[in-house]
mmCIF file of C-alpha atoms in Angstrom:
data_model
loop_
_atom_site.group_PDB
_atom_site.id
_atom_site.type_symbol
_atom_site.label_atom_id
_atom_site.label_comp_id
_atom_site.label_asym_id
_atom_site.label_seq_id
_atom_site.Cartn_x
_atom_site.Cartn_y
_atom_site.Cartn_z
ATOM 1 C CA UNK A 2 66.852 2.163 22.197
ATOM 2 C CA UNK A 3 64.873 3.877 24.949
ATOM 3 C CA UNK A 4 61.179 3.379 25.496
ATOM 4 C CA UNK A 5 60.471 7.048 24.492
ATOM 5 C CA UNK A 6 62.414 6.617 21.254
ATOM 6 C CA UNK A 7 60.346 3.528 20.395
ATOM 7 C CA UNK A 8 57.111 5.384 21.045
ATOM 8 C CA UNK A 9 58.177 8.471 19.259
ATOM 9 C CA UNK A 10 58.473 12.005 20.512
ATOM 10 C CA UNK A 11 55.480 13.366 22.522
ATOM 11 C CA UNK A 12 53.073 15.667 20.660
ATOM 12 C CA UNK A 13 54.321 19.256 21.115
ATOM 13 C CA UNK A 14 51.199 20.961 19.757
ATOM 14 C CA UNK A 15 48.715 19.680 22.351
ATOM 15 C CA UNK A 16 48.507 21.784 25.481
ATOM 16 C CA UNK A 17 45.454 19.947 26.861
ATOM 17 C CA UNK A 18 46.043 16.380 25.745
ATOM 18 C CA UNK A 19 43.043 14.017 26.087
ATOM 19 C CA UNK A 20 43.343 11.054 28.482
ATOM 20 C CA UNK A 21 43.230 8.478 25.587
ATOM 21 C CA UNK A 22 46.382 9.968 23.922
ATOM 22 C CA UNK A 23 48.327 11.187 26.984
ATOM 23 C CA UNK A 24 51.822 9.918 26.911
ATOM 24 C CA UNK A 25 51.489 8.288 23.447
ATOM 25 C CA UNK A 26 53.859 9.014 20.617
ATOM 26 C CA UNK A 27 52.906 10.009 17.081
ATOM 27 C CA UNK A 28 53.028 6.424 15.789
ATOM 28 C CA UNK A 29 50.780 5.218 18.582
ATOM 29 C CA UNK A 30 48.275 8.061 18.084
ATOM 30 C CA UNK A 31 48.243 7.345 14.302
ATOM 31 C CA UNK A 32 47.569 3.609 15.027
ATOM 32 C CA UNK A 33 44.789 4.534 17.403
ATOM 33 C CA UNK A 34 43.259 6.876 14.866
ATOM 34 C CA UNK A 35 43.518 4.237 12.121
ATOM 35 C CA UNK A 36 41.783 1.805 14.428
ATOM 36 C CA UNK A 37 38.992 4.305 15.051
ATOM 37 C CA UNK A 38 38.670 4.970 11.293
ATOM 38 C CA UNK A 39 38.462 1.209 10.579
ATOM 39 C CA UNK A 40 35.669 0.875 13.186
ATOM 40 C CA UNK A 41 33.857 3.841 11.672
ATOM 41 C CA UNK A 42 34.268 2.283 8.153
ATOM 42 C CA UNK A 43 32.812 -1.018 9.483
ATOM 43 C CA UNK A 44 29.922 0.920 11.053
ATOM 44 C CA UNK A 45 29.276 2.863 7.799
ATOM 45 C CA UNK A 46 29.379 -0.417 5.810
ATOM 46 C CA UNK A 47 26.786 -1.919 8.141
ATOM 47 C CA UNK A 48 24.684 1.261 7.892
ATOM 48 C CA UNK A 49 25.027 1.176 4.075
ATOM 49 C CA UNK A 50 23.877 -2.450 4.007
ATOM 50 C CA UNK A 51 20.828 -1.646 6.209
ATOM 51 C CA UNK A 52 19.896 1.311 4.008
ATOM 52 C CA UNK A 53 20.267 -0.741 0.854
ATOM 53 C CA UNK A 54 17.969 -3.401 2.357
ATOM 54 C CA UNK A 55 15.407 -0.732 3.323
ATOM 55 C CA UNK A 56 15.551 0.683 -0.198
ATOM 56 C CA UNK A 57 14.920 -2.775 -1.678
ATOM 57 C CA UNK A 58 12.025 -3.289 0.764
ATOM 58 C CA UNK A 59 10.589 0.142 -0.281
ATOM 59 C CA UNK A 60 10.724 -0.898 -3.954
ATOM 60 C CA UNK A 61 9.036 -4.261 -3.196
ATOM 61 C CA UNK A 62 6.370 -2.444 -1.187
ATOM 62 C CA UNK A 63 5.843 0.037 -4.050
ATOM 63 C CA UNK A 64 5.500 -2.844 -6.532
ATOM 64 C CA UNK A 65 3.015 -4.620 -4.275
ATOM 65 C CA UNK A 66 0.974 -1.413 -3.957
ATOM 66 C CA UNK A 67 0.951 -0.990 -7.795
ATOM 67 C CA UNK A 68 -0.328 -4.606 -8.185
ATOM 68 C CA UNK A 69 -2.998 -4.089 -5.474
ATOM 69 C CA UNK A 70 -4.084 -0.835 -7.158
ATOM 70 C CA UNK A 71 -4.480 -2.665 -10.497
ATOM 71 C CA UNK A 72 -6.520 -5.321 -8.723
ATOM 72 C CA UNK A 73 -8.701 -2.657 -7.084
ATOM 73 C CA UNK A 74 -9.176 -0.876 -10.419
ATOM 74 C CA UNK A 75 -10.237 -4.154 -12.061
ATOM 75 C CA UNK A 76 -12.635 -4.861 -9.246
ATOM 76 C CA UNK A 77 -14.087 -1.367 -9.458
ATOM 77 C CA UNK A 78 -14.718 -1.814 -13.245
ATOM 78 C CA UNK A 79 -16.394 -5.219 -12.582
ATOM 79 C CA UNK A 80 -18.618 -3.627 -9.895
ATOM 80 C CA UNK A 81 -19.543 -0.803 -12.306
ATOM 81 C CA UNK A 82 -20.452 -3.317 -14.976
ATOM 82 C CA UNK A 83 -22.482 -5.374 -12.571
ATOM 83 C CA UNK A 84 -24.217 -2.309 -11.269
ATOM 84 C CA UNK A 85 -25.210 -1.247 -14.838
ATOM 85 C CA UNK A 86 -26.496 -4.778 -15.591
ATOM 86 C CA UNK A 87 -28.476 -4.790 -12.385
ATOM 87 C CA UNK A 88 -30.067 -1.414 -13.222
ATOM 88 C CA UNK A 89 -30.951 -2.684 -16.738
ATOM 89 C CA UNK A 90 -32.563 -5.809 -15.344
ATOM 90 C CA UNK A 91 -34.393 -3.805 -12.695
ATOM 91 C CA UNK A 92 -35.849 -1.595 -15.446
ATOM 92 C CA UNK A 93 -36.921 -4.719 -17.372
ATOM 93 C CA UNK A 94 -38.570 -6.268 -14.314
ATOM 94 C CA UNK A 95 -40.372 -3.052 -13.635
ATOM 95 C CA UNK A 96 -41.653 -2.890 -17.240
ATOM 96 C CA UNK A 97 -42.802 -6.518 -17.054
ATOM 97 C CA UNK A 98 -44.498 -5.817 -13.745
ATOM 98 C CA UNK A 99 -46.380 -2.794 -15.284
ATOM 99 C CA UNK A 100 -47.358 -4.832 -18.274
ATOM 100 C CA UNK A 101 -48.591 -7.700 -16.185
ATOM 101 C CA UNK A 102 -50.558 -5.336 -13.968
ATOM 102 C CA UNK A 103 -52.254 -3.709 -16.985
ATOM 103 C CA UNK A 104 -52.923 -7.143 -18.456
ATOM 104 C CA UNK A 105 -54.566 -8.142 -15.214
ATOM 105 C CA UNK A 106 -56.733 -5.043 -15.296
ATOM 106 C CA UNK A 107 -57.822 -5.896 -18.834
ATOM 107 C CA UNK A 108 -58.675 -9.419 -17.745
ATOM 108 C CA UNK A 109 -60.795 -8.073 -14.813
ATOM 109 C CA UNK A 110 -62.566 -5.610 -17.206
ATOM 110 C CA UNK A 111 -63.353 -8.417 -19.657
ATOM 111 C CA UNK A 112 -64.692 -10.658 -16.900
ATOM 112 C CA UNK A 113 -66.890 -7.914 -15.600
ATOM 113 C CA UNK A 114 -68.085 -7.145 -19.154
ATOM 114 C CA UNK A 115 -69.001 -10.839 -19.604
ATOM 115 C CA UNK A 116 -70.741 -10.881 -16.278
ATOM 116 C CA UNK A 117 -72.789 -7.839 -17.238
ATOM 117 C CA UNK A 118 -73.692 -9.266 -20.605
ATOM 118 C CA UNK A 119 -74.648 -12.561 -18.995
ATOM 119 C CA UNK A 120 -76.846 -10.819 -16.384
ATOM 120 C CA UNK A 121 -78.423 -8.594 -19.034
ATOM 121 C CA UNK A 122 -79.195 -11.445 -21.332
ATOM 122 C CA UNK A 123 -80.203 -13.960 -18.718
ATOM 123 C CA UNK A 124 -83.968 -14.053 -18.341
ATOM 124 C CA UNK A 125 -85.252 -12.994 -14.990
ATOM 125 C CA UNK A 126 -88.196 -14.802 -13.534
#
């Protein structure tokens, strides 16, 4: 069996045959194409694996963001409650301050009244 018979007949449809396939028979071209397809499949499998991992990472990031948002919402509620309590206590302190100031004025008035009475009643020489 001749070498050309082993390789198969040359491709009669290609006028401008590429360098990679020049002189190859149909069986050799088919084997070369199958090898290329296998390499492409391996590359696609690797790409699919990478994309799947990125998808999983995206889900995990989304879950983490949801948890962080819940924590922020809880913290915002606590801050609002604390702010309201602080305002209430500030109002109470202000009220106590006003009451104590008016009480102090009453005490001063009473002391002045007692002083006037004592001076008025005290005999002068």
